[in-house]
Short mmCIF file of C-alpha atoms in Angstrom, two decimals:
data_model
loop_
_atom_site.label_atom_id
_atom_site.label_comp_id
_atom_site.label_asym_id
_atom_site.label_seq_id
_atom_site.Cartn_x
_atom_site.Cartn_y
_atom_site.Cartn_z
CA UNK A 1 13.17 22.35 1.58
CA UNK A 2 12.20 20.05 4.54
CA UNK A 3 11.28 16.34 4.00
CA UNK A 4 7.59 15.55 4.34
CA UNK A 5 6.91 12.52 5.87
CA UNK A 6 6.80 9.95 2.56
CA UNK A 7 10.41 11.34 1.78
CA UNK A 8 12.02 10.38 4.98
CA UNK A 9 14.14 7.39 5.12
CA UNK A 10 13.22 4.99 8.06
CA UNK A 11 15.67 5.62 10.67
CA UNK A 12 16.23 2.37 11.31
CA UNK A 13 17.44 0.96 7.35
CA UNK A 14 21.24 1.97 7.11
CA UNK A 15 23.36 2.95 3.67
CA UNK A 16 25.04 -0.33 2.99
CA UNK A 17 26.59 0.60 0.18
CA UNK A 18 30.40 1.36 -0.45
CA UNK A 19 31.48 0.27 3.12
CA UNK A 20 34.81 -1.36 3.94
CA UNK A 21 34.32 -4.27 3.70
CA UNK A 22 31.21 -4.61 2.33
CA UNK A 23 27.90 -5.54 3.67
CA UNK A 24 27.39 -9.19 5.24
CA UNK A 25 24.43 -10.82 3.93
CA UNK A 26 22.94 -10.14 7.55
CA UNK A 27 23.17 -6.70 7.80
CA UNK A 28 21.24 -6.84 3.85
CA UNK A 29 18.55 -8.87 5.18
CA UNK A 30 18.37 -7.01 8.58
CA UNK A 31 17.31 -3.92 6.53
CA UNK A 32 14.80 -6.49 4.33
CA UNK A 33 13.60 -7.00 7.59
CA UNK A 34 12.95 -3.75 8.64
CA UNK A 35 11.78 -2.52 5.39
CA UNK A 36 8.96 -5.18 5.44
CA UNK A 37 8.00 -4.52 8.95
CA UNK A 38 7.63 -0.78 7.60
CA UNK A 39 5.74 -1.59 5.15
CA UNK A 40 3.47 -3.95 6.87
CA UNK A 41 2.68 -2.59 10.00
CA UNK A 42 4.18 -5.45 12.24
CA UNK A 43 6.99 -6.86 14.13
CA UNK A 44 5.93 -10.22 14.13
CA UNK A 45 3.10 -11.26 11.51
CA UNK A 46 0.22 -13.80 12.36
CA UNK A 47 0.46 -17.28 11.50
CA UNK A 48 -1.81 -16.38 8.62
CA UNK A 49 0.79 -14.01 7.28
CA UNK A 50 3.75 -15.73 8.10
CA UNK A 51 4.38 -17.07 4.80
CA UNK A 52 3.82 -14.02 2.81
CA UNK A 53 5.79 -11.86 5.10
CA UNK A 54 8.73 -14.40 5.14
CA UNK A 55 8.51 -14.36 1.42
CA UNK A 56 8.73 -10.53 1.13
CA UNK A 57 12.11 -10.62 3.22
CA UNK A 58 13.53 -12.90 1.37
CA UNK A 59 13.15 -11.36 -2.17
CA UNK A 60 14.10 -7.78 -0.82
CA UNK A 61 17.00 -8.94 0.66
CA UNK A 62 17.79 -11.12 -2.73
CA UNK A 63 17.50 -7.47 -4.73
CA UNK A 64 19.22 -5.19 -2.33
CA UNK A 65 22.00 -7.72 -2.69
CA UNK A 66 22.22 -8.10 -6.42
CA UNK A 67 21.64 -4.14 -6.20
CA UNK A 68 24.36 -3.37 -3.89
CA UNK A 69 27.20 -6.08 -5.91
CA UNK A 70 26.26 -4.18 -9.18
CA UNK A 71 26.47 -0.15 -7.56
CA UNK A 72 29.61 1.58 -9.04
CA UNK A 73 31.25 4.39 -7.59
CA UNK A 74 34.51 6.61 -7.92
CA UNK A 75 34.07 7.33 -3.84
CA UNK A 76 36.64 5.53 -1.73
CA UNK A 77 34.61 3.16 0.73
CA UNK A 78 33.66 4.36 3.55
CA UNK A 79 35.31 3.48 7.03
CA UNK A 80 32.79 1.91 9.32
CA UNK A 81 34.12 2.77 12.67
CA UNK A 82 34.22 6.75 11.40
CA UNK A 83 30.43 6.53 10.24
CA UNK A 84 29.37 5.13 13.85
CA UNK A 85 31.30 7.62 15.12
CA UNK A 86 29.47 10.51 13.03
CA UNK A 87 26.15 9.17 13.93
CA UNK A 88 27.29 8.68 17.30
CA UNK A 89 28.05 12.69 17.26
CA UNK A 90 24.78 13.52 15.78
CA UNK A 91 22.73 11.82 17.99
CA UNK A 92 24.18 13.23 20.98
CA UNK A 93 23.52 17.17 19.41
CA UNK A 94 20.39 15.65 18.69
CA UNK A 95 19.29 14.58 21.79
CA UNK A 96 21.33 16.62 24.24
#
């Protein structure tokens, strides 16, 4: 089965869960960021929106965190340096 396009993932929000060490509070609002800029349709909101759009980071970034402390798993974390390298590996079949 292939992935329509409302089942893709956004390329650009990474798994942050069940890394060693964990996620840094940047990298969790990072992908707040980028979710919201998804979801909205802009980089950079208008002064208008500012406010709103500044809220919306904030409170995704406040539930991926309490989401990703609370996550269980039996998995040993993952190593980041091997997972750049995979993605590294894919890209360049990807794109060669």
């Amino acid at each position: 089965m292939t992935k329509t396009r409302e089942q893709a993932m956004c390329r650009n929000i990474k798994t942050l869960f069940n890394f060693d060490p964990p996620a840094t509070h940047d990298e969790i609002r990072d992908a707040a960021l980028q979710f919201v800029r998804k979801l909205s349709g802009a980089t950079n909101p208008s002064k208008k929106n500012e406010a709103a759009f500044n809220r919306a980071v904030d409170t995704i970034a406040e539930a991926a965190h309490e989401m990703l402390h609370a996550m269980e798993t039996h998995q040993h974390p993952r190593n980041r340096e091997e997972e750049a390298a995979k993605a590294k590996a894919r890209s360049a079949l990807r794109f060669a």
